[in-house]
Each structure stands twice: as structure tokens, then as C-alpha cells.
Amino acid sequence: MRIILPKLTIEWENDDTGEIETLTPEEIQQLYKATYGYNENTKLELINARDRAILTIYYGCGLRRNEGYHLDVSDIDFDRRIVHVRKGKANKERFVPFNKTNSKYLQEYLYDSRPQMTFDKRINAFFISMKGKRMNTRSMALRLKILQQRTHDIYLQDKNVRLHVLRHSIATHLLQNGMPLEKISRFLGHNSLESTQIYTHLITDDEYL
């Protein structure tokens, strides 16, 4: 039996491509589920926990690609359950809330997995590689592609899943669940409602599919 491995090439991500692709809530759940069941060794357990944290920051908190990259440990406040985005677009900072489930994923990574990736307490980067350095966005995108292939969903595998697609997805899901556009705009850190209104068109278009 011949097994053909999928190509895991990573295209350069542009946060403002003009074309918006989103995932369904069910597809997001599949990505989370793909972080489980591969616990043959300690290294994979650490990576799986970090993968869940990546999904949580980019989907659960809707951060931009570079916002997640610049995130530091000190930016996570578990008492108030907020992420302090210090280096947002145009250097605009904001506070992003997260729920109890997301708090669980972030704490599992931060307190259980991350300490085993580096013993240098001077490194404040939230996402770090197995070499103990700040994890770059290309590596995060590769992890996302790996999770995508693990789902064994041919429709999901055919999508161009990028870090920014997770941000588009949470915005669309919040709007579908009835959150006011103004709150979504603040959540995403948009400068105006015009940037957020594109998601209303996505929902309207879906009604005719």
C-alpha cells in the first residue's frame, strides 16, 4: 500500500489579502481534536499543548499574526482572563477577553509545557520553540498545517488554512451568534466599523449557498 504524504509548504501570510476564507465551528473543533491522540512521547505532549494554545490565541482571542508573535508571558492575565495586546496594528494596544476553556488551554501550555521547553527564565516570549527561542509565525503556520492534515477531512484539508483564517473565523462566528458589530470591532482591534462589516457580507452570502 502506497502512502502519499501531503505537502506542508507554507505561503507567506498577508493579513490584508482582500480575500476572506473562514472555517466552520465544526472545523475549528476538528483542529482542536487533532491536538489529542498523538501522545507517544513527552515531546509530542508538549507540542500538542502548544498547538492548543496557538489555536486559542489566534481563534479564541482573534489576534493578528504578528500580535501573537509579539505576545509575552506577562501579557496574559489569568485573574481577569484578558490578553494585553501591546503591539497591535499601528501600535494600537487593546485588551482581549478569553473564557474559562481558553484559560485552561493557555495555562496547560504556560505552566506545564512551556517550562520544559526552556530553562532560561529571562525569555518572556509566550510562544517558544523546542529550542527555547521565540517561535516565529512560519513555524506556527506549519503547526496549523499539520493539524489540518491530521483531521483526515478532505474538505478541511483542501482549504487554505492560515493563522489569519482563524481570526476571520472567530469574527464570523461571533456575528452569527448575535454579538453586536461594535463589540466585534473592539475585540478585533479595528479602527473603524467598515473593517468589521465585511463579515456581515460573508454571513449574507452563506444564506444563498
GROMACS .gro file of C-alpha atoms in nm:
model
  209
    1MET     CA    1   0.000   0.000   0.000
    2ARG     CA    2   0.144   0.332  -0.106
    3ILE     CA    3   0.105   0.626   0.130
    4ILE     CA    4   0.128   0.973  -0.020
    5LEU     CA    5   0.227   1.233   0.235
    6PRO     CA    6   0.072   1.579   0.197
    7LYS     CA    7   0.294   1.871   0.111
    8LEU     CA    8   0.334   2.107   0.402
    9THR     CA    9   0.452   2.411   0.213
   10ILE     CA   10   0.384   2.741   0.382
   11GLU     CA   11   0.288   3.050   0.185
   12TRP     CA   12   0.379   3.392   0.318
   13GLU     CA   13   0.083   3.528   0.508
   14ASN     CA   14  -0.058   3.871   0.440
   15ASP     CA   15  -0.312   3.986   0.695
   16ASP     CA   16  -0.490   4.203   0.439
   17THR     CA   17  -0.519   3.992   0.125
   18GLY     CA   18  -0.867   4.119   0.040
   19GLU     CA   19  -0.994   3.760   0.017
   20ILE     CA   20  -1.151   3.617   0.330
   21GLU     CA   21  -1.179   3.247   0.399
   22THR     CA   22  -1.331   3.109   0.717
   23LEU     CA   23  -1.374   2.776   0.889
   24THR     CA   24  -1.696   2.642   1.035
   25PRO     CA   25  -1.727   2.586   1.412
   26GLU     CA   26  -1.715   2.212   1.340
   27GLU     CA   27  -1.388   2.250   1.150
   28ILE     CA   28  -1.240   2.450   1.437
   29GLN     CA   29  -1.336   2.167   1.672
   30GLN     CA   30  -1.162   1.921   1.442
   31LEU     CA   31  -0.840   2.121   1.467
   32TYR     CA   32  -0.859   2.115   1.847
   33LYS     CA   33  -0.929   1.741   1.844
   34ALA     CA   34  -0.625   1.690   1.622
   35THR     CA   35  -0.406   1.804   1.912
   36TYR     CA   36  -0.503   1.491   2.106
   37GLY     CA   37  -0.424   1.126   2.045
   38TYR     CA   38  -0.060   1.176   1.949
   39ASN     CA   39   0.093   1.137   2.293
   40GLU     CA   40   0.354   0.869   2.226
   41ASN     CA   41   0.624   1.069   2.398
   42THR     CA   42   0.677   1.371   2.618
   43LYS     CA   43   0.797   1.592   2.332
   44LEU     CA   44   0.473   1.542   2.140
   45GLU     CA   45   0.269   1.616   2.451
   46LEU     CA   46   0.449   1.948   2.487
   47ILE     CA   47   0.392   2.035   2.122
   48ASN     CA   48   0.025   1.934   2.140
   49ALA     CA   49  -0.032   2.167   2.436
   50ARG     CA   50   0.141   2.447   2.248
   51ASP     CA   51  -0.076   2.376   1.942
   52ARG     CA   52  -0.389   2.419   2.153
   53ALA     CA   53  -0.252   2.747   2.284
   54ILE     CA   54  -0.186   2.864   1.928
   55LEU     CA   55  -0.546   2.784   1.831
   56THR     CA   56  -0.666   2.963   2.143
   57ILE     CA   57  -0.471   3.283   2.076
   58TYR     CA   58  -0.548   3.308   1.706
   59TYR     CA   59  -0.904   3.174   1.710
   60GLY     CA   60  -1.028   3.212   2.068
   61CYS     CA   61  -0.876   3.559   2.107
   62GLY     CA   62  -0.874   3.659   1.740
   63LEU     CA   63  -0.523   3.802   1.740
   64ARG     CA   64  -0.345   3.907   1.423
   65ARG     CA   65  -0.045   3.708   1.306
   66ASN     CA   66   0.216   3.950   1.440
   67GLU     CA   67   0.021   4.020   1.758
   68GLY     CA   68   0.050   3.656   1.853
   69TYR     CA   69   0.417   3.654   1.762
   70HIS     CA   70   0.497   3.950   1.990
   71LEU     CA   71   0.291   3.811   2.278
   72ASP     CA   72   0.483   3.779   2.606
   73VAL     CA   73   0.409   3.576   2.917
   74SER     CA   74   0.345   3.897   3.110
   75ASP     CA   75   0.067   3.987   2.865
   76ILE     CA   76  -0.159   3.707   2.991
   77ASP     CA   77  -0.371   3.793   3.296
   78PHE     CA   78  -0.545   3.479   3.421
   79ASP     CA   79  -0.710   3.653   3.716
   80ARG     CA   80  -0.904   3.887   3.487
   81ARG     CA   81  -0.891   3.647   3.190
   82ILE     CA   82  -0.757   3.901   2.942
   83VAL     CA   83  -0.475   3.920   2.690
   84HIS     CA   84  -0.295   4.252   2.672
   85VAL     CA   85  -0.210   4.316   2.307
   86ARG     CA   86   0.072   4.568   2.332
   87LYS     CA   87   0.186   4.568   1.971
   88GLY     CA   88  -0.131   4.578   1.767
   89LYS     CA   89  -0.173   4.723   1.421
   90ALA     CA   90  -0.036   5.078   1.402
   91ASN     CA   91   0.100   5.023   1.756
   92LYS     CA   92  -0.254   5.030   1.894
   93GLU     CA   93  -0.294   4.832   2.215
   94ARG     CA   94  -0.609   4.662   2.342
   95PHE     CA   95  -0.732   4.408   2.596
   96VAL     CA   96  -0.890   4.088   2.467
   97PRO     CA   97  -1.102   3.867   2.696
   98PHE     CA   98  -1.095   3.488   2.696
   99ASN     CA   99  -1.329   3.230   2.852
  100LYS     CA  100  -1.264   2.952   3.104
  101THR     CA  101  -1.198   2.688   2.841
  102ASN     CA  102  -0.941   2.906   2.670
  103SER     CA  103  -0.789   2.983   3.008
  104LYS     CA  104  -0.746   2.609   3.065
  105TYR     CA  105  -0.563   2.561   2.734
  106LEU     CA  106  -0.336   2.860   2.792
  107GLN     CA  107  -0.250   2.754   3.147
  108GLU     CA  108  -0.176   2.396   3.043
  109TYR     CA  109   0.076   2.525   2.793
  110LEU     CA  110   0.223   2.804   3.006
  111TYR     CA  111   0.261   2.615   3.333
  112ASP     CA  112   0.304   2.253   3.222
  113SER     CA  113   0.463   2.251   2.876
  114ARG     CA  114   0.648   2.577   2.825
  115PRO     CA  115   0.880   2.535   3.129
  116GLN     CA  116   1.008   2.212   2.974
  117MET     CA  117   1.096   2.392   2.651
  118THR     CA  118   1.332   2.639   2.815
  119PHE     CA  119   1.508   2.677   3.147
  120ASP     CA  120   1.601   3.038   3.077
  121LYS     CA  121   1.363   3.248   3.285
  122ARG     CA  122   1.480   3.561   3.106
  123ILE     CA  123   1.287   3.458   2.794
  124ASN     CA  124   0.948   3.626   2.820
  125ALA     CA  125   0.812   3.517   2.480
  126PHE     CA  126   0.482   3.336   2.523
  127PHE     CA  127   0.524   3.105   2.224
  128ILE     CA  128   0.864   2.940   2.216
  129SER     CA  129   1.020   2.667   2.005
  130MET     CA  130   1.163   2.343   2.134
  131LYS     CA  131   1.498   2.522   2.123
  132GLY     CA  132   1.373   2.774   2.378
  133LYS     CA  133   1.354   3.069   2.137
  134ARG     CA  134   1.060   3.290   2.041
  135MET     CA  135   0.855   3.088   1.795
  136ASN     CA  136   0.819   3.256   1.456
  137THR     CA  137   0.490   3.276   1.267
  138ARG     CA  138   0.612   3.050   0.988
  139SER     CA  139   0.660   2.770   1.241
  140MET     CA  140   0.315   2.838   1.386
  141ALA     CA  141   0.164   2.821   1.038
  142LEU     CA  142   0.339   2.488   0.981
  143ARG     CA  143   0.189   2.350   1.303
  144LEU     CA  144  -0.153   2.461   1.180
  145LYS     CA  145  -0.099   2.278   0.851
  146ILE     CA  146  -0.001   1.964   1.039
  147LEU     CA  147  -0.320   1.979   1.247
  148GLN     CA  148  -0.518   2.035   0.928
  149GLN     CA  149  -0.379   1.714   0.777
  150ARG     CA  150  -0.437   1.520   1.098
  151THR     CA  151  -0.812   1.579   1.073
  152HIS     CA  152  -0.840   1.347   0.769
  153ASP     CA  153  -1.124   1.573   0.650
  154ILE     CA  154  -1.074   1.612   0.275
  155TYR     CA  155  -1.283   1.931   0.265
  156LEU     CA  156  -1.092   2.090   0.550
  157GLN     CA  157  -0.759   1.975   0.408
  158ASP     CA  158  -0.845   2.144   0.078
  159LYS     CA  159  -0.881   2.484   0.244
  160ASN     CA  160  -0.600   2.736   0.266
  161VAL     CA  161  -0.591   2.742   0.646
  162ARG     CA  162  -0.365   3.016   0.775
  163LEU     CA  163  -0.329   3.191   1.108
  164HIS     CA  164  -0.538   3.485   0.989
  165VAL     CA  165  -0.815   3.247   0.878
  166LEU     CA  166  -0.862   3.165   1.247
  167ARG     CA  167  -0.915   3.536   1.320
  168HIS     CA  168  -1.165   3.567   1.035
  169SER     CA  169  -1.344   3.259   1.164
  170ILE     CA  170  -1.395   3.379   1.522
  171ALA     CA  171  -1.522   3.715   1.394
  172THR     CA  172  -1.775   3.540   1.170
  173HIS     CA  173  -1.885   3.301   1.446
  174LEU     CA  174  -1.933   3.584   1.697
  175LEU     CA  175  -2.150   3.771   1.448
  176GLN     CA  176  -2.351   3.457   1.374
  177ASN     CA  177  -2.408   3.416   1.748
  178GLY     CA  178  -2.553   3.765   1.774
  179MET     CA  179  -2.267   3.974   1.912
  180PRO     CA  180  -2.309   4.341   1.813
  181LEU     CA  181  -2.080   4.462   1.537
  182GLU     CA  182  -1.934   4.733   1.761
  183LYS     CA  183  -1.816   4.478   2.018
  184ILE     CA  184  -1.664   4.258   1.750
  185SER     CA  185  -1.482   4.560   1.612
  186ARG     CA  186  -1.329   4.635   1.953
  187PHE     CA  187  -1.248   4.266   2.003
  188LEU     CA  188  -1.055   4.258   1.675
  189GLY     CA  189  -0.889   4.596   1.727
  190HIS     CA  190  -1.034   4.752   1.413
  191ASN     CA  191  -1.005   5.127   1.372
  192SER     CA  192  -1.349   5.156   1.218
  193LEU     CA  193  -1.668   4.956   1.171
  194GLU     CA  194  -1.604   4.947   0.797
  195SER     CA  195  -1.332   4.689   0.850
  196THR     CA  196  -1.569   4.473   1.054
  197GLN     CA  197  -1.869   4.500   0.822
  198ILE     CA  198  -1.711   4.261   0.572
  199TYR     CA  199  -1.819   3.977   0.800
  200THR     CA  200  -2.184   4.075   0.759
  201HIS     CA  201  -2.143   4.019   0.385
  202LEU     CA  202  -1.992   3.676   0.449
  203ILE     CA  203  -2.294   3.571   0.653
  204THR     CA  204  -2.534   3.712   0.393
  205ASP     CA  205  -2.355   3.528   0.114
  206ASP     CA  206  -2.372   3.200   0.307
  207GLU     CA  207  -2.750   3.222   0.318
  208TYR     CA  208  -2.760   3.164  -0.058
  209LEU     CA  209  -2.527   2.863  -0.062
   0.00000   0.00000   0.00000
